C-alpha cells in the first residue's frame, strides 16, 4: 500500500467511525442485551416473553404493511416511469412534480394524511359524503388502519421506485421495441413482452431496497395510528417505554433478522447483475 492509498484511506476514517458508532455498535449491543435478564444473567426468556405481546400478530401486521405498500408502489412506480420514459410537452414539470413527495419530511406527510383520514371532518370522508357514501371510521379496524399507512407511505416513496424503474427502461435498447412493432405488437404487448422482462432485475432491486425501509417504518404509523395495531418497530419502542430495554432489544433483533435477509438478497442480486 503506497502513500496515495493511505491518504484515501485516511479520508474514509470519519465514515468508518460514524458507521461503527451509530450502526454496528447499537446493533451488536441490542443482540447482547436481548439475551440478558433483569438479573444480569444470560437468558432466553426475553424472546419467550415476546409471545405474550402478540409477536405473531405483530409480525403478520408488519408483513401486511410491507407487501401492501410494495405492491402499491410497484404499480404506481411502473405507471410513472412509463410516462417519464416518453417524450411529451411539459415532461420537465411532470418529472419535478413526481419527485416532490421524496423531499417531504415523514412526520409532515404523516400529519397531512392524518388530516385527510380524520373520521370527523377529514377530507376523505368529506369527499365520500359528497358522493352520498357513508363516512368511514378509518381507525376502527386494524386492517383499515394499516391500509391508511400503506397509502401514506406509498405517496412518499413511490418516486424512489419510479426512478429505479425509469433507469431500467432507459437502458432497454430501442431496437427491441422496433422489432416488436414490426411483428405487429401494440403498446400493451410491447410492455408485457419487451419492457417487463427487461425490468426484472430492476424490479427486484427496487422491491428489496424498499422492503428494507418498510420493515424499518416507524414515524409514519406512530403519528397516523399510534401503537395499535403494532408493527415491529413500534412494538420495540413501546416495550422500551413500558417494560425493560432487554425485552425491547429482543424485538429489535427480530426486526434486524428480517432486514438482514433482505439486505443479503439485495447483495446477491447486485452481484448477478
Tab-separated table of C-alpha atoms in Angstrom:
chain	number	residue	atom	x	y	z
A	1	UNK	CA	0.000	0.000	0.000
A	2	UNK	CA	1.558	3.312	-1.114
A	3	UNK	CA	1.184	6.767	0.402
A	4	UNK	CA	-1.574	7.709	-2.061
A	5	UNK	CA	-3.669	4.725	-0.957
A	6	UNK	CA	-3.106	5.629	2.702
A	7	UNK	CA	-4.255	9.176	2.012
A	8	UNK	CA	-7.527	7.953	0.506
A	9	UNK	CA	-7.946	5.505	3.393
A	10	UNK	CA	-7.475	8.363	5.841
A	11	UNK	CA	-10.456	10.216	4.344
A	12	UNK	CA	-12.689	7.198	4.958
A	13	UNK	CA	-11.924	7.109	8.697
A	14	UNK	CA	-14.741	9.544	9.697
A	15	UNK	CA	-17.288	7.473	7.758
A	16	UNK	CA	-15.984	4.226	9.267
A	17	UNK	CA	-16.140	5.678	12.783
A	18	UNK	CA	-19.647	7.046	12.180
A	19	UNK	CA	-20.961	3.702	10.886
A	20	UNK	CA	-19.246	1.817	13.694
A	21	UNK	CA	-20.570	4.062	16.474
A	22	UNK	CA	-24.093	4.676	15.199
A	23	UNK	CA	-24.834	1.442	13.299
A	24	UNK	CA	-22.722	-1.568	14.231
A	25	UNK	CA	-22.289	-0.858	17.941
A	26	UNK	CA	-26.036	-0.350	18.633
A	27	UNK	CA	-26.837	-3.490	16.613
A	28	UNK	CA	-24.340	-5.676	18.483
A	29	UNK	CA	-25.392	-4.117	21.786
A	30	UNK	CA	-29.053	-4.911	21.057
A	31	UNK	CA	-28.188	-8.541	20.271
A	32	UNK	CA	-26.212	-8.791	23.520
A	33	UNK	CA	-28.935	-7.162	25.650
A	34	UNK	CA	-31.624	-9.388	24.137
A	35	UNK	CA	-30.006	-12.372	25.896
A	36	UNK	CA	-29.680	-10.638	29.276
A	37	UNK	CA	-32.292	-10.855	32.004
A	38	UNK	CA	-33.193	-8.241	34.608
A	39	UNK	CA	-30.797	-10.016	36.995
A	40	UNK	CA	-27.907	-9.537	34.547
A	41	UNK	CA	-27.674	-13.258	33.704
A	42	UNK	CA	-27.808	-14.939	30.283
A	43	UNK	CA	-31.364	-15.990	29.382
A	44	UNK	CA	-33.739	-16.729	26.514
A	45	UNK	CA	-36.750	-15.506	28.476
A	46	UNK	CA	-36.867	-12.183	26.621
A	47	UNK	CA	-37.770	-13.981	23.404
A	48	UNK	CA	-40.256	-16.180	25.255
A	49	UNK	CA	-41.944	-13.131	26.795
A	50	UNK	CA	-42.406	-11.557	23.377
A	51	UNK	CA	-45.035	-14.175	22.621
A	52	UNK	CA	-47.165	-12.699	25.415
A	53	UNK	CA	-47.105	-9.403	23.498
A	54	UNK	CA	-48.700	-10.973	20.396
A	55	UNK	CA	-45.417	-11.100	18.489
A	56	UNK	CA	-47.035	-13.332	15.847
A	57	UNK	CA	-49.728	-10.749	15.158
A	58	UNK	CA	-47.124	-8.000	15.115
A	59	UNK	CA	-45.002	-9.837	12.537
A	60	UNK	CA	-48.091	-10.508	10.397
A	61	UNK	CA	-49.126	-6.830	10.536
A	62	UNK	CA	-45.582	-5.791	9.606
A	63	UNK	CA	-45.572	-8.183	6.641
A	64	UNK	CA	-49.026	-6.949	5.547
A	65	UNK	CA	-47.835	-3.325	5.576
A	66	UNK	CA	-44.641	-4.256	3.732
A	67	UNK	CA	-46.271	-6.351	0.995
A	68	UNK	CA	-49.222	-3.987	0.562
A	69	UNK	CA	-47.049	-0.879	0.320
A	70	UNK	CA	-44.634	-2.586	-2.076
A	71	UNK	CA	-47.460	-3.638	-4.412
A	72	UNK	CA	-48.914	-0.121	-4.461
A	73	UNK	CA	-45.502	1.458	-5.021
A	74	UNK	CA	-44.599	-1.024	-7.760
A	75	UNK	CA	-47.813	-0.457	-9.723
A	76	UNK	CA	-47.692	3.329	-9.356
A	77	UNK	CA	-43.941	3.354	-9.986
A	78	UNK	CA	-44.385	1.429	-13.239
A	79	UNK	CA	-47.041	3.899	-14.327
A	80	UNK	CA	-44.964	6.979	-13.510
A	81	UNK	CA	-41.803	5.501	-15.060
A	82	UNK	CA	-43.690	4.557	-18.240
A	83	UNK	CA	-44.909	8.142	-18.587
A	84	UNK	CA	-41.487	9.677	-17.912
A	85	UNK	CA	-39.807	7.315	-20.389
A	86	UNK	CA	-41.683	9.047	-23.206
A	87	UNK	CA	-41.157	12.473	-24.735
A	88	UNK	CA	-44.065	14.872	-24.280
A	89	UNK	CA	-44.745	18.521	-23.681
A	90	UNK	CA	-44.327	19.508	-20.036
A	91	UNK	CA	-42.176	16.476	-19.214
A	92	UNK	CA	-39.726	18.538	-17.116
A	93	UNK	CA	-42.554	19.921	-14.977
A	94	UNK	CA	-44.123	16.485	-14.508
A	95	UNK	CA	-40.719	14.967	-13.668
A	96	UNK	CA	-40.128	17.586	-10.972
A	97	UNK	CA	-43.653	17.228	-9.613
A	98	UNK	CA	-43.358	13.437	-9.402
A	99	UNK	CA	-40.341	13.540	-7.054
A	100	UNK	CA	-41.666	16.252	-4.706
A	101	UNK	CA	-43.020	13.707	-2.148
A	102	UNK	CA	-39.466	12.411	-1.597
A	103	UNK	CA	-38.485	15.798	-0.165
A	104	UNK	CA	-41.352	15.982	2.316
A	105	UNK	CA	-40.403	15.049	5.876
A	106	UNK	CA	-42.010	11.812	7.065
A	107	UNK	CA	-43.656	13.441	10.074
A	108	UNK	CA	-45.069	16.223	7.883
A	109	UNK	CA	-46.571	13.727	5.420
A	110	UNK	CA	-47.954	11.695	8.340
A	111	UNK	CA	-49.680	14.771	9.783
A	112	UNK	CA	-51.058	15.656	6.340
A	113	UNK	CA	-52.547	12.188	5.879
A	114	UNK	CA	-53.932	12.196	9.424
A	115	UNK	CA	-55.925	15.291	8.401
A	116	UNK	CA	-57.069	13.562	5.214
A	117	UNK	CA	-58.263	10.448	7.045
A	118	UNK	CA	-59.781	12.081	10.124
A	119	UNK	CA	-63.058	10.377	10.966
A	120	UNK	CA	-64.857	13.677	11.612
A	121	UNK	CA	-64.206	16.410	9.078
A	122	UNK	CA	-61.410	14.624	7.225
A	123	UNK	CA	-61.001	15.301	3.520
A	124	UNK	CA	-61.543	11.638	2.602
A	125	UNK	CA	-64.865	11.405	4.443
A	126	UNK	CA	-65.936	14.811	3.125
A	127	UNK	CA	-65.376	13.521	-0.406
A	128	UNK	CA	-67.300	10.314	0.360
A	129	UNK	CA	-70.192	12.384	1.750
A	130	UNK	CA	-70.300	14.398	-1.491
A	131	UNK	CA	-70.701	11.086	-3.345
A	132	UNK	CA	-73.563	10.119	-0.990
A	133	UNK	CA	-71.380	7.417	0.607
A	134	UNK	CA	-71.444	6.904	4.366
A	135	UNK	CA	-68.268	8.207	6.098
A	136	UNK	CA	-65.708	5.611	7.156
A	137	UNK	CA	-64.058	5.293	10.549
A	138	UNK	CA	-60.529	4.738	9.231
A	139	UNK	CA	-59.167	3.701	12.616
A	140	UNK	CA	-61.956	1.403	13.839
A	141	UNK	CA	-60.447	-1.673	12.205
A	142	UNK	CA	-56.770	-2.607	12.392
A	143	UNK	CA	-56.594	-3.629	8.731
A	144	UNK	CA	-58.183	-0.377	7.551
A	145	UNK	CA	-55.648	1.461	9.717
A	146	UNK	CA	-52.841	-0.469	8.049
A	147	UNK	CA	-54.296	0.462	4.651
A	148	UNK	CA	-54.061	4.135	5.629
A	149	UNK	CA	-50.386	3.594	6.489
A	150	UNK	CA	-49.781	1.868	3.129
A	151	UNK	CA	-51.380	4.743	1.204
A	152	UNK	CA	-49.459	7.429	3.093
A	153	UNK	CA	-46.168	5.560	2.775
A	154	UNK	CA	-46.716	4.885	-0.924
A	155	UNK	CA	-47.347	8.574	-1.637
A	156	UNK	CA	-43.965	9.464	-0.179
A	157	UNK	CA	-41.875	6.580	-1.545
A	158	UNK	CA	-43.338	5.733	-4.953
A	159	UNK	CA	-40.944	8.260	-6.607
A	160	UNK	CA	-37.966	6.156	-5.453
A	161	UNK	CA	-39.370	3.055	-7.146
A	162	UNK	CA	-40.296	5.075	-10.231
A	163	UNK	CA	-36.747	6.430	-10.605
A	164	UNK	CA	-35.218	2.943	-10.342
A	165	UNK	CA	-37.638	1.546	-12.915
A	166	UNK	CA	-37.122	4.562	-15.170
A	167	UNK	CA	-33.378	3.877	-15.166
A	168	UNK	CA	-34.152	0.315	-16.227
A	169	UNK	CA	-36.495	1.432	-19.004
A	170	UNK	CA	-33.938	3.883	-20.381
A	171	UNK	CA	-31.382	1.053	-20.598
A	172	UNK	CA	-33.606	-1.119	-22.825
A	173	UNK	CA	-32.379	-0.959	-26.461
A	174	UNK	CA	-34.823	0.829	-28.766
A	175	UNK	CA	-34.191	-1.867	-31.374
A	176	UNK	CA	-36.220	-4.325	-29.287
A	177	UNK	CA	-39.292	-2.084	-29.434
A	178	UNK	CA	-38.774	-1.508	-33.152
A	179	UNK	CA	-38.528	-5.248	-33.819
A	180	UNK	CA	-41.660	-5.890	-31.750
A	181	UNK	CA	-43.524	-3.211	-33.714
A	182	UNK	CA	-42.528	-4.858	-36.984
A	183	UNK	CA	-44.006	-8.109	-35.657
A	184	UNK	CA	-47.300	-6.312	-35.109
A	185	UNK	CA	-47.051	-5.893	-31.318
A	186	UNK	CA	-49.076	-2.991	-29.935
A	187	UNK	CA	-48.214	-0.870	-26.860
A	188	UNK	CA	-49.679	-3.405	-24.405
A	189	UNK	CA	-47.871	-6.393	-25.918
A	190	UNK	CA	-44.604	-4.422	-26.108
A	191	UNK	CA	-44.950	-3.589	-22.418
A	192	UNK	CA	-45.520	-7.201	-21.346
A	193	UNK	CA	-43.107	-8.882	-23.771
A	194	UNK	CA	-40.312	-6.299	-24.009
A	195	UNK	CA	-40.411	-3.861	-21.091
A	196	UNK	CA	-41.298	-6.130	-18.169
A	197	UNK	CA	-38.847	-8.972	-18.992
A	198	UNK	CA	-36.001	-6.454	-19.209
A	199	UNK	CA	-37.037	-4.820	-15.933
A	200	UNK	CA	-36.946	-7.967	-13.780
A	201	UNK	CA	-33.648	-7.192	-12.056
A	202	UNK	CA	-34.586	-3.531	-11.546
A	203	UNK	CA	-37.952	-4.502	-10.081
A	204	UNK	CA	-36.274	-6.972	-7.711
A	205	UNK	CA	-33.736	-4.380	-6.549
A	206	UNK	CA	-36.437	-1.734	-6.064
A	207	UNK	CA	-38.597	-4.125	-4.033
A	208	UNK	CA	-35.717	-5.224	-1.812
A	209	UNK	CA	-34.475	-1.678	-1.189
A	210	UNK	CA	-37.986	-0.531	-0.338
A	211	UNK	CA	-38.657	-3.737	1.602
A	212	UNK	CA	-35.795	-2.945	3.972
A	213	UNK	CA	-37.236	0.531	4.521
A	214	UNK	CA	-40.766	-0.820	5.007
A	215	UNK	CA	-39.611	-3.110	7.806
A	216	UNK	CA	-37.979	-0.031	9.372
A	217	UNK	CA	-41.086	2.141	9.054
A	218	UNK	CA	-41.706	3.901	12.355
A	219	UNK	CA	-42.613	7.607	12.368
A	220	UNK	CA	-45.427	7.287	9.827
A	221	UNK	CA	-47.504	4.613	11.618
A	222	UNK	CA	-46.697	6.128	15.014
A	223	UNK	CA	-48.184	9.502	14.002
A	224	UNK	CA	-51.082	8.038	11.999
A	225	UNK	CA	-52.296	5.140	14.148
A	226	UNK	CA	-50.181	5.179	17.316
A	227	UNK	CA	-49.247	1.816	18.801
A	228	UNK	CA	-52.311	-0.121	17.644
A	229	UNK	CA	-52.097	-2.165	15.550
A	230	UNK	CA	-48.477	-2.780	16.468
A	231	UNK	CA	-45.728	-3.361	13.931
A	232	UNK	CA	-42.210	-4.490	14.829
A	233	UNK	CA	-40.682	-1.013	15.112
A	234	UNK	CA	-43.478	0.408	17.261
A	235	UNK	CA	-43.500	-2.780	19.363
A	236	UNK	CA	-39.796	-2.340	20.119
A	237	UNK	CA	-40.399	1.307	21.047
A	238	UNK	CA	-43.422	0.546	23.247
A	239	UNK	CA	-41.578	-2.251	25.061
A	240	UNK	CA	-38.651	0.117	25.669
A	241	UNK	CA	-41.066	2.721	27.087
A	242	UNK	CA	-43.189	0.410	29.233
A	243	UNK	CA	-41.062	-2.613	30.180
A	244	UNK	CA	-37.299	-3.181	30.014
A	245	UNK	CA	-34.580	-2.457	27.485
A	246	UNK	CA	-33.844	-6.208	27.366
A	247	UNK	CA	-37.299	-7.090	26.045
A	248	UNK	CA	-37.168	-4.182	23.616
A	249	UNK	CA	-33.785	-5.396	22.358
A	250	UNK	CA	-35.235	-8.847	21.649
A	251	UNK	CA	-37.950	-7.273	19.474
A	252	UNK	CA	-35.303	-5.165	17.727
A	253	UNK	CA	-33.206	-8.270	16.999
A	254	UNK	CA	-36.176	-9.981	15.335
A	255	UNK	CA	-36.607	-6.875	13.189
A	256	UNK	CA	-32.871	-6.898	12.429
A	257	UNK	CA	-33.094	-10.531	11.290
A	258	UNK	CA	-35.810	-9.717	8.742
A	259	UNK	CA	-33.851	-6.737	7.421
A	260	UNK	CA	-30.612	-8.746	7.205
A	261	UNK	CA	-32.289	-11.339	4.976
A	262	UNK	CA	-33.466	-8.596	2.617
A	263	UNK	CA	-30.004	-6.994	2.531
A	264	UNK	CA	-28.349	-10.332	1.674
A	265	UNK	CA	-30.859	-10.822	-1.155
A	266	UNK	CA	-30.075	-7.334	-2.431
A	267	UNK	CA	-26.317	-8.017	-2.423
A	268	UNK	CA	-26.782	-11.324	-4.270
A	269	UNK	CA	-28.984	-9.717	-6.898
A	270	UNK	CA	-26.462	-6.913	-7.322
A	271	UNK	CA	-23.701	-9.481	-7.837
A	272	UNK	CA	-25.694	-11.274	-10.528
A	273	UNK	CA	-26.208	-8.051	-12.419
